[in-house]
CSV table of C-alpha atoms in Angstrom, one decimal:
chain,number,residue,atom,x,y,z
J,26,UNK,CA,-13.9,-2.2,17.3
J,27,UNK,CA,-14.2,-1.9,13.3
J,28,UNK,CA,-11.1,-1.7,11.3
J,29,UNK,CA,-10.6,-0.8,7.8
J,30,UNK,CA,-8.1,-1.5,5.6
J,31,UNK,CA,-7.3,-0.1,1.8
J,32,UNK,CA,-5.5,-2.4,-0.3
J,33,UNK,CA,-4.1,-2.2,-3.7
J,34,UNK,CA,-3.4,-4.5,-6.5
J,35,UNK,CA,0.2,-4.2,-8.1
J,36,UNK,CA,2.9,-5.9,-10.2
J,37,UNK,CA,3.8,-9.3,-7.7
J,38,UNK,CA,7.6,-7.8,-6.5
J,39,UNK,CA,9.1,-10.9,-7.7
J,40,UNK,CA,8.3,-10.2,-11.7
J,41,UNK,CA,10.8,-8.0,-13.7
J,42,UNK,CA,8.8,-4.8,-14.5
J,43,UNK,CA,8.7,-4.5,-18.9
J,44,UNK,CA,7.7,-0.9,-20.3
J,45,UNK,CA,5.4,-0.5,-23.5
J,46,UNK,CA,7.3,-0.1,-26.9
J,47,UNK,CA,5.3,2.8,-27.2
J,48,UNK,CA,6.8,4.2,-23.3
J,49,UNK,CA,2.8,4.6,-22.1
J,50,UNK,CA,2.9,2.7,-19.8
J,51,UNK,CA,4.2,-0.6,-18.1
J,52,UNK,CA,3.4,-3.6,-19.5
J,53,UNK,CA,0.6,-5.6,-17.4
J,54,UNK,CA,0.3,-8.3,-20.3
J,55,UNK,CA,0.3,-12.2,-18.5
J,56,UNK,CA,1.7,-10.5,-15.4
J,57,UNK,CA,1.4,-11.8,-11.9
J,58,UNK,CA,-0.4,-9.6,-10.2
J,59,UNK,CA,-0.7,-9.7,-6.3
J,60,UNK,CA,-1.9,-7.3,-2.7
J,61,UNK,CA,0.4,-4.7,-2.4
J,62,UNK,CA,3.7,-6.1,0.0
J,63,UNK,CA,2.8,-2.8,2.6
J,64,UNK,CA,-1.0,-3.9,2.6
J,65,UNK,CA,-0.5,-7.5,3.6
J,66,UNK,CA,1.2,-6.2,6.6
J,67,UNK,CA,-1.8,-4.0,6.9
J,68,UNK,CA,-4.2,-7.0,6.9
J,69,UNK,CA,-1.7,-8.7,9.1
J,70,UNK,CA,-1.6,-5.9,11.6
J,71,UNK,CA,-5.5,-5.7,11.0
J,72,UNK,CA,-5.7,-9.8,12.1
J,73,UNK,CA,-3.5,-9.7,14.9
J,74,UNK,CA,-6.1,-7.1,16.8
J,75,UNK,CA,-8.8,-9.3,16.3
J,76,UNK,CA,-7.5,-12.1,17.4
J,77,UNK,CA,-6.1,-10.5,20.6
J,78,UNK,CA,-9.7,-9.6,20.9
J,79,UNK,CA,-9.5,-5.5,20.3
J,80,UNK,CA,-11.3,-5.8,17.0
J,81,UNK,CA,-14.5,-7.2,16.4
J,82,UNK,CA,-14.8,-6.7,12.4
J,83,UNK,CA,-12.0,-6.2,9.6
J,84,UNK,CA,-13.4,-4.6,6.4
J,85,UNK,CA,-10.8,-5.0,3.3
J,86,UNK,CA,-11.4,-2.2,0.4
J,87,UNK,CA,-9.6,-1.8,-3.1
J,88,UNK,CA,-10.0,0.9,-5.7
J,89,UNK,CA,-10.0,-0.4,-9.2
J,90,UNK,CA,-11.2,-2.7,-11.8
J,91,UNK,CA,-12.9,-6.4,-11.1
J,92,UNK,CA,-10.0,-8.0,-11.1
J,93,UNK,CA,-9.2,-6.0,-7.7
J,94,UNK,CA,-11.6,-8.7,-7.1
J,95,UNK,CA,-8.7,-11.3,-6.7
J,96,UNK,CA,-7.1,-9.2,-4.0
J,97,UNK,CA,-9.9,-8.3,-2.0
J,98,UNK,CA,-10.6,-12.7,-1.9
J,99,UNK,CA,-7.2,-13.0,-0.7
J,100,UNK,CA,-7.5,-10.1,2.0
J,101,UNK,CA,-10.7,-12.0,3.1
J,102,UNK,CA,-7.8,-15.9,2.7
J,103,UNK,CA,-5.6,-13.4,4.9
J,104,UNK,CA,-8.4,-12.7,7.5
J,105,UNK,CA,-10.8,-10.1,6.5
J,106,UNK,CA,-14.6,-10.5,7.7
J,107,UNK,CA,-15.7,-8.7,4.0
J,108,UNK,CA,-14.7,-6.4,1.2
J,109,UNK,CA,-15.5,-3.4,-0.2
J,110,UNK,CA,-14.6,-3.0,-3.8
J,111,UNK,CA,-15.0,0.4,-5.6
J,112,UNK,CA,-15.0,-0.6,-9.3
J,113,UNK,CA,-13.7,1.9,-11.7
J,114,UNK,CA,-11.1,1.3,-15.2
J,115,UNK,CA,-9.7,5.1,-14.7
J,116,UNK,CA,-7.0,5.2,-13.6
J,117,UNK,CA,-7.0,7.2,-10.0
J,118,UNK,CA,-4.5,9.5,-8.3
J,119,UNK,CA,-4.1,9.1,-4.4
J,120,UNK,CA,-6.1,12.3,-3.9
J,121,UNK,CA,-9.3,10.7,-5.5
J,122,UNK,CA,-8.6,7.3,-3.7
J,123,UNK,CA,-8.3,9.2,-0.5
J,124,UNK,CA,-12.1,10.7,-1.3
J,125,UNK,CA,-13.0,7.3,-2.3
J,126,UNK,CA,-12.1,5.7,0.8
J,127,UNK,CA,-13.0,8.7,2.9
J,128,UNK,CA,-16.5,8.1,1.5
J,129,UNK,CA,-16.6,4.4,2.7
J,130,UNK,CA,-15.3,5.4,6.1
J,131,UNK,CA,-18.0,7.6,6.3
J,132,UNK,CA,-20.7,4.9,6.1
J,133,UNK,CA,-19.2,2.3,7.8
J,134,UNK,CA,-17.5,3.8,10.9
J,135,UNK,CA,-14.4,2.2,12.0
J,136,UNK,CA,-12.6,3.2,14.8
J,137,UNK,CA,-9.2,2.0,13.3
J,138,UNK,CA,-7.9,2.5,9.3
J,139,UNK,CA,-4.8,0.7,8.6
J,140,UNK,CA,-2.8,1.4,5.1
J,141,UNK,CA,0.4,0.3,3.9
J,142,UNK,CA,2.7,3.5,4.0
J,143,UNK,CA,2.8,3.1,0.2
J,144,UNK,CA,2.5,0.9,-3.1
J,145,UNK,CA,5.5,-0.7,-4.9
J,146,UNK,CA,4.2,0.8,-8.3
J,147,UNK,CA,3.6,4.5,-8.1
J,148,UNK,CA,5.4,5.1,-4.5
J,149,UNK,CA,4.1,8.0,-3.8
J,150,UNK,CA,3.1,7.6,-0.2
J,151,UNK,CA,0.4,10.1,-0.2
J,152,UNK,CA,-3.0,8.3,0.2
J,153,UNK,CA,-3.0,7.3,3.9
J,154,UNK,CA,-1.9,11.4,4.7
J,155,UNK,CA,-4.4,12.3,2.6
J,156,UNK,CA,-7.4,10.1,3.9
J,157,UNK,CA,-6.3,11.8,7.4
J,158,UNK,CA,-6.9,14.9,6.5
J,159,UNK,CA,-10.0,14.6,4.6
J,160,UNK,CA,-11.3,12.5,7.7
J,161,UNK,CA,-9.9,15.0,10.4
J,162,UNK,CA,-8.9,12.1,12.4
J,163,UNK,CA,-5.3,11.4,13.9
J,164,UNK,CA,-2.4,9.8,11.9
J,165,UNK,CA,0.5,7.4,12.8
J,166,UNK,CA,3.0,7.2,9.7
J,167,UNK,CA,5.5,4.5,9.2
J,168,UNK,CA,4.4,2.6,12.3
J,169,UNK,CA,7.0,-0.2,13.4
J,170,UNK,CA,4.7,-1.2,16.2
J,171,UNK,CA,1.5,-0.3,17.6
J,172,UNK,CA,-0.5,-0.7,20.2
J,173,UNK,CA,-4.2,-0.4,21.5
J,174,UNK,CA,-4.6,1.9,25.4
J,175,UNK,CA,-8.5,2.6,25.8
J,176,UNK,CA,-9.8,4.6,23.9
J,177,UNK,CA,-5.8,5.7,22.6
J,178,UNK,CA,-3.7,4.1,20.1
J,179,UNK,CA,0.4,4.4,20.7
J,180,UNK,CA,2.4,4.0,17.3
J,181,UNK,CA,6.4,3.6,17.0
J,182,UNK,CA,7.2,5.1,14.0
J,183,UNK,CA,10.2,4.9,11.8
J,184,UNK,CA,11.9,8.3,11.5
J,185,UNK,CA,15.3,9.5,9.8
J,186,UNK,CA,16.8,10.1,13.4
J,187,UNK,CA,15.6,6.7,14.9
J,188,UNK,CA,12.2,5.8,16.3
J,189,UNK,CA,9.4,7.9,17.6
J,190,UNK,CA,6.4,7.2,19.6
J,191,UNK,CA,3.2,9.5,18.8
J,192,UNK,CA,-0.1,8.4,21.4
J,193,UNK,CA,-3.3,8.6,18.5
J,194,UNK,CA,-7.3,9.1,19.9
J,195,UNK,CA,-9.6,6.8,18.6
J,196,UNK,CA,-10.2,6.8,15.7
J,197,UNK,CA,-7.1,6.9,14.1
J,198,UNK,CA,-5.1,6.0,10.6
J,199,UNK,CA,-2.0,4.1,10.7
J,200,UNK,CA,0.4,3.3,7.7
J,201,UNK,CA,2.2,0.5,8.1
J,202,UNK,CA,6.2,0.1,7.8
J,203,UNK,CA,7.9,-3.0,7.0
J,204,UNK,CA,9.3,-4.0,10.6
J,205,UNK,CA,5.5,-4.0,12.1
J,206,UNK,CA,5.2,-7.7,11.5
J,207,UNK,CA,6.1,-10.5,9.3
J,208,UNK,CA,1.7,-11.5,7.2
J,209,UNK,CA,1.0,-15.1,7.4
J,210,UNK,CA,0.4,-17.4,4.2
J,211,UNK,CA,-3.4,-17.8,3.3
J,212,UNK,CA,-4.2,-21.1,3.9
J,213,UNK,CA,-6.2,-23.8,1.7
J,214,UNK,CA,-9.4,-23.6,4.3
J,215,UNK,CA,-9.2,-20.3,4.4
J,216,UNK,CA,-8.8,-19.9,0.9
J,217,UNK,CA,-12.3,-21.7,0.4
J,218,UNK,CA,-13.5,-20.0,3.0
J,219,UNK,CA,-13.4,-17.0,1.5
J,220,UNK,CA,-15.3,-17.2,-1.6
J,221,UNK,CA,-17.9,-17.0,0.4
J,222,UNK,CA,-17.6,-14.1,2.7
J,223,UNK,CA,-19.0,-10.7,1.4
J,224,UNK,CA,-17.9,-8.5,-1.1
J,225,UNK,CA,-19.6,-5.8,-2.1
J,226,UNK,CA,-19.3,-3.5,-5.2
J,227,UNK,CA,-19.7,-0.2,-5.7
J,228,UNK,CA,-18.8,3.1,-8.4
J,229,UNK,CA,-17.7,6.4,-7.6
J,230,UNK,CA,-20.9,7.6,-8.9
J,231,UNK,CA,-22.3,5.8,-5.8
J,232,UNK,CA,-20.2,7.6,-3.3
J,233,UNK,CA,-20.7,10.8,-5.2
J,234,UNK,CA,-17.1,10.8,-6.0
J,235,UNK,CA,-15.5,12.8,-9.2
J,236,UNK,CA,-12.2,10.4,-10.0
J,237,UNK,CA,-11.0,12.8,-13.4
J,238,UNK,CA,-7.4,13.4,-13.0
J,239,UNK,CA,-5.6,16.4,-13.5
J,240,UNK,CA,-2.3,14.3,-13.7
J,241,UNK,CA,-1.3,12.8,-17.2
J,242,UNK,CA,1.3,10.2,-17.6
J,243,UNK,CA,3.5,11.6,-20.3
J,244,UNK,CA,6.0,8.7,-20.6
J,245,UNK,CA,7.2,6.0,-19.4
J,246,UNK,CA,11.0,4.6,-19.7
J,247,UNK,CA,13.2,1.8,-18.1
J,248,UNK,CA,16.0,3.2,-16.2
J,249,UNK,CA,19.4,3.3,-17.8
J,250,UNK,CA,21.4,-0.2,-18.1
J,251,UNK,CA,24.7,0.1,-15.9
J,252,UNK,CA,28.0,0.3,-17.7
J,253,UNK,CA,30.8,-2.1,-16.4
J,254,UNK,CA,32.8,-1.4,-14.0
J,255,UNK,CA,37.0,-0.9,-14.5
J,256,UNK,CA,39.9,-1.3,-12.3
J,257,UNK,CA,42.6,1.7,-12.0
J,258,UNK,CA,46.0,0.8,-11.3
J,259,UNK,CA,46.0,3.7,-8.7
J,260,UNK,CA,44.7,6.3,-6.1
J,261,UNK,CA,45.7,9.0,-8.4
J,262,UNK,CA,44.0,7.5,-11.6
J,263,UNK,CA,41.1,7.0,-9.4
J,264,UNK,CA,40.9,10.8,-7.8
J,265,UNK,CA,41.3,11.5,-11.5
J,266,UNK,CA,38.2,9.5,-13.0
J,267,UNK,CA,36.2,11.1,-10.2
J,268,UNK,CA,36.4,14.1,-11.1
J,269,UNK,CA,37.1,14.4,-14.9
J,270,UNK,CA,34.9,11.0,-15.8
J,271,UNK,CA,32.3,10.8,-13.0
J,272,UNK,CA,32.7,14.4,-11.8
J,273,UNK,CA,31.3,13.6,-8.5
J,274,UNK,CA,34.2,15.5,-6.8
């Protein structure tokens, strides 16, 4: 069994996010940059089938510029057999990265396509969903476990009332959520290891893929500082700043 797996490259979560002066954009000047924290879990997910002997080949895929480079040799550190990067500077919406990566499945095949449920920069949760569709195949969204039956897939998934099992046919998409599993730490070997597995590049010309936008960024801005807090003397000055102040009652 083949499975696929998007990843994305984005802001490391540990660095302090700095807009432009000019509010374009966010700053990516001499900043970390790291695999999306949903797509390890992906990969991890992704490695824990193969080595319990249900997959026989992970492919790792990024949309982007080289450097995406840098992530794909860490997805390959984490476990992946080879990469797949489609190298492009524009900058692409989920529905174009879903026809991106509908393209690749296309040519390669796999029976399994594993995404994070979303990235920590835009967060708009679309792409998986959308790569369903376009594919026609069978979705399990914000998947807490999952497991392989046959020629069926059973997903747990996370929902606002508690948890809900869904059983997918073969193939399938799944978008990971955080409680799925806990991704391992690339090793040195492994590390060195993968500078030599595969990667292969490609442009959306090559897939036959039109990646204009019809979104526009407008601005950017930080979100507002918070204003000290205060301490009322009483239940009735605090009703009071509620709803004269605050006026959330």
């Amino acid at each position: 069994m083949k499975v696929m797996v998007p990843v994305k490259r984005v802001v490391d979560y540990n660095v302090k996010i700095r807009v432009k002066p000019d509010h374009t954009g966010v700053d990516l000047a001499n900043v970390k940059m790291s695999i999306n924290p949903f797509c390890e879990i992906a990969i991890e997910e992704a490695v824990r089938m193969k080595e319990a002997g249900l997959a026989t080949e992970i492919i790792a895929v990024s949309v982007g510029a080289t450097a995406c480079q840098e992530q794909l040799r860490t997805a390959l550190a984490l476990g992946a057999d080879r990469a797949i990067l489609v190298e492009t500077e524009a900058e692409v919406q989920p529905l174009a990265i879903a026809k991106l990566l509908k393209a690749i499945y296309d040519k390669e095949q796999p029976q399994v396509v594993i995404f994070g449920k979303q990235s920590i920069d835009g967060d708009n949760s679309q792409t998986g969903q959308m790569f369903a569709a376009l594919a026609g195949l069978a979705q399990g969204t914000f998947a807490s476990e999952v497991k392989i039956e046959g020629d069926e897939m059973v997903v747990i998934r996370e929902v606002d009332g508690g948890l809900q099992t869904v059983s997918l046919k073969l193939p399938a998409v799944v978008t990971t959520d955080l409680r799925l599993n806990e991704p391992r730490y690339a090793s040195l070997p492994n590390i060195m290891k993968a500078k030599k597995k595969p990667m292969d590049v490609v442009t959306p010309d090559d897939l036959g893929i039109d990646v204009s936008s019809s979104v526009t960024t407008l601005k950017v801005v930080p979100p507002p500082s918070r204003e000290a807090g205060i301490k009322v003397e009483s239940v009735e000055e605090l009703v009071d700043k509620l709803k004269n102040e605050a006026k959330v009652i």
